[in-house]
Short mmCIF file of C-alpha atoms in Angstrom, two decimals:
data_model
loop_
_atom_site.label_atom_id
_atom_site.label_comp_id
_atom_site.label_asym_id
_atom_site.label_seq_id
_atom_site.Cartn_x
_atom_site.Cartn_y
_atom_site.Cartn_z
CA MET A 21 36.05 -102.04 52.46
CA LYS A 22 34.75 -100.81 55.72
CA SER A 23 31.03 -101.00 56.87
CA SER A 24 29.80 -97.63 56.92
CA GLN A 25 29.05 -98.06 60.94
CA TYR A 26 32.62 -97.50 61.23
CA THR A 27 33.24 -94.58 59.42
CA THR A 28 33.35 -91.16 60.53
CA SER A 29 31.74 -88.32 58.52
CA GLU A 30 33.86 -85.44 56.98
CA GLN A 31 32.03 -82.89 59.34
CA ALA A 32 32.46 -85.34 62.49
CA GLU A 33 36.15 -85.58 61.72
CA HIS A 34 36.63 -82.06 61.62
CA LEU A 35 34.77 -81.12 64.57
CA LEU A 36 36.90 -83.92 66.59
CA SER A 37 40.19 -82.42 65.32
CA GLU A 38 39.08 -78.94 66.31
CA ILE A 39 38.32 -80.27 69.81
CA SER A 40 41.59 -82.25 70.33
CA ARG A 41 42.95 -79.05 69.64
CA TRP A 42 41.48 -77.30 72.78
CA PRO A 43 43.94 -78.04 75.57
CA GLY A 44 46.90 -76.74 73.67
CA ARG A 45 44.64 -73.68 72.65
CA LEU A 46 43.61 -73.32 76.32
CA ARG A 47 47.66 -73.59 77.40
CA GLU A 48 48.54 -70.73 74.73
CA LEU A 49 45.95 -68.47 76.12
CA HIS A 50 47.27 -69.11 79.71
CA GLU A 51 50.91 -68.50 78.36
CA ARG A 52 49.66 -65.42 77.05
CA LEU A 53 48.58 -64.21 80.76
CA ARG A 54 51.73 -65.08 82.17
CA PRO A 55 52.92 -61.15 82.60
CA ARG A 56 49.78 -60.41 84.37
CA PHE A 57 50.53 -62.54 87.18
CA ALA A 58 53.20 -61.58 90.38
CA ARG A 59 53.77 -65.26 91.56
CA PRO A 60 54.10 -68.59 89.48
CA GLU A 61 52.03 -70.51 92.18
CA ALA A 62 49.25 -67.98 91.13
CA PHE A 63 49.60 -68.39 87.48
CA GLN A 64 49.81 -72.03 87.57
CA HIS A 65 46.58 -72.20 89.87
CA ALA A 66 44.78 -70.31 86.99
CA LEU A 67 45.68 -73.11 84.57
CA LEU A 68 44.37 -75.74 86.85
CA TYR A 69 41.10 -73.46 87.82
CA LEU A 70 40.41 -73.01 84.14
CA GLN A 71 40.83 -76.40 83.30
CA ALA A 72 38.43 -77.49 85.95
CA ILE A 73 35.75 -74.74 85.02
CA LEU A 74 35.85 -76.43 81.55
CA SER A 75 35.67 -79.98 82.68
CA GLU A 76 32.81 -81.99 83.40
CA ILE A 77 32.94 -82.10 86.87
CA PRO A 78 28.97 -81.69 88.10
CA ARG A 79 30.04 -79.48 90.84
CA LYS A 80 32.51 -76.55 90.54
CA ASN A 81 32.90 -75.71 94.18
CA GLY A 82 36.47 -75.35 95.62
CA TRP A 83 36.82 -79.12 96.95
CA GLN A 84 35.73 -80.36 93.39
CA ILE A 85 38.16 -77.90 91.48
CA ALA A 86 41.03 -79.10 94.07
CA GLU A 87 40.33 -82.77 93.29
CA HIS A 88 40.12 -82.37 89.63
CA ALA A 89 43.53 -80.62 89.90
CA ARG A 90 44.75 -83.59 92.20
CA LEU A 91 45.24 -81.03 94.97
CA ALA A 92 45.04 -82.28 98.37
CA ARG A 93 43.20 -79.20 99.50
CA PRO A 94 41.44 -76.32 98.43
CA TYR A 95 43.27 -73.43 99.67
CA GLY A 96 45.29 -72.72 96.93
CA MET A 97 42.58 -72.25 94.36
CA GLN A 98 40.61 -70.17 97.18
CA ARG A 99 43.87 -68.05 97.64
CA LEU A 100 43.54 -67.61 93.64
CA LEU A 101 40.36 -66.23 93.79
CA SER A 102 40.45 -64.19 96.86
CA ARG A 103 44.12 -62.98 98.12
CA ALA A 104 46.57 -63.60 95.10
CA VAL A 105 48.27 -60.55 93.42
CA TRP A 106 47.45 -60.65 89.59
CA ASP A 107 46.26 -58.30 87.26
CA GLU A 108 42.33 -58.70 86.67
CA ALA A 109 41.80 -56.03 84.42
CA GLY A 110 45.18 -57.07 82.40
CA VAL A 111 43.65 -60.66 82.44
CA ARG A 112 40.33 -59.46 81.03
CA ASP A 113 41.61 -56.97 78.53
CA GLU A 114 43.74 -60.25 77.19
CA LEU A 115 40.83 -62.42 76.82
CA ARG A 116 38.95 -59.76 75.03
CA ALA A 117 41.46 -59.40 72.58
CA CYS A 118 41.90 -63.18 72.06
CA VAL A 119 38.10 -63.44 71.57
CA CYS A 120 38.10 -60.73 69.28
CA GLN A 121 41.08 -62.18 67.44
CA THR A 122 39.37 -65.81 67.32
CA LEU A 123 35.92 -64.52 66.20
CA SER A 124 37.14 -62.34 63.65
CA PRO A 125 36.92 -64.57 60.21
CA PRO A 126 40.32 -64.50 58.03
CA VAL A 127 40.16 -62.23 55.30
CA SER A 128 40.77 -65.03 52.28
CA ALA A 129 37.71 -67.00 54.01
CA VAL A 130 35.44 -67.26 50.69
CA ASP A 131 32.25 -68.56 52.12
CA GLU A 132 32.11 -67.25 55.58
CA PRO A 133 30.14 -63.97 56.28
CA PRO A 134 31.83 -61.00 56.47
CA PHE A 135 31.61 -60.70 60.18
CA PRO A 136 30.03 -62.80 62.82
CA ILE A 137 27.04 -61.98 64.22
CA LEU A 138 26.66 -62.93 67.93
CA VAL A 139 24.05 -62.95 70.16
CA ILE A 140 24.07 -62.29 74.10
CA ASP A 141 21.81 -64.21 75.96
CA GLU A 142 21.06 -63.88 79.64
CA SER A 143 19.29 -66.57 81.25
CA GLY A 144 18.51 -67.84 84.74
CA PHE A 145 18.70 -71.65 86.28
CA PRO A 146 16.98 -72.71 89.28
CA LYS A 147 19.34 -73.73 91.91
CA ARG A 148 18.21 -75.22 95.34
CA GLY A 149 21.26 -74.16 97.57
CA ARG A 150 22.84 -71.17 98.25
CA HIS A 151 26.56 -71.89 98.13
CA SER A 152 27.24 -71.39 94.20
CA ALA A 153 28.13 -68.04 93.25
CA GLY A 154 25.56 -65.30 92.12
CA VAL A 155 22.67 -67.44 93.59
CA GLY A 156 19.95 -65.71 95.52
CA GLN A 157 16.24 -64.68 94.72
CA GLN A 158 16.04 -63.17 91.18
CA TYR A 159 14.22 -63.63 88.14
CA CYS A 160 14.60 -67.05 86.43
CA GLY A 161 14.28 -67.53 82.79
CA ALA A 162 13.91 -71.04 83.04
CA THR A 163 10.53 -70.86 85.35
CA GLY A 164 9.33 -67.25 84.55
CA GLN A 165 9.30 -65.99 87.81
CA VAL A 166 11.26 -64.89 91.03
CA GLU A 167 12.95 -67.72 92.77
CA ASN A 168 16.44 -69.03 94.21
CA CYS A 169 18.57 -69.21 91.02
CA GLN A 170 21.89 -68.33 89.38
CA VAL A 171 22.19 -66.24 86.21
CA GLY A 172 24.30 -67.17 83.05
CA VAL A 173 25.31 -65.19 80.15
CA PHE A 174 25.97 -66.99 76.71
CA LEU A 175 27.72 -66.00 73.63
CA TYR A 176 26.35 -67.98 70.56
CA ASP A 177 27.52 -67.64 66.91
CA LYS A 178 24.42 -66.96 64.89
CA TRP A 179 25.93 -68.50 61.52
CA ASN A 180 27.25 -71.73 63.08
CA ARG A 181 24.35 -72.06 65.64
CA LYS A 182 26.96 -72.75 68.61
CA MET A 183 27.76 -71.37 71.99
CA MET A 184 31.19 -69.45 72.14
CA ILE A 185 31.46 -68.45 75.67
CA HIS A 186 29.16 -68.88 78.96
CA LEU A 187 29.62 -67.07 82.00
CA SER A 188 27.99 -67.32 85.19
CA VAL A 189 27.02 -64.24 86.93
#
């Protein structure tokens, strides 16, 4: 018989199982976006960019994102965001469809509420420099005053009490 310190709760096992599926789900989403990119290089850089943004790297600037993607220089990532040809509106619409599909519970779910209750929260957090996207003198919710900060928008699922999406503005 195993000692209790070596057992994993059923809820934790479910969570770990769900987390292990995230890389595959990201690749599935990325594949759905293929028709929105004019060139395969930009399409590939989009996946590398998303993987870096979702990673634990402390600073998400061009050089760190390129290093995380194992690229020698950040120019490919910068080109993706500034000059590459891709259908931004189409990517947005596809992402919206994916989010709506994910948040809509299956009809057969007995214990689930009939629809998700989502809370959108905009919050500012202080920043020292000016090099991150969207940093400037603005109201900062964390400190309650106008100062140098970046604003993020968070989408929470009220039933499951978890953050669904975080977007920096």
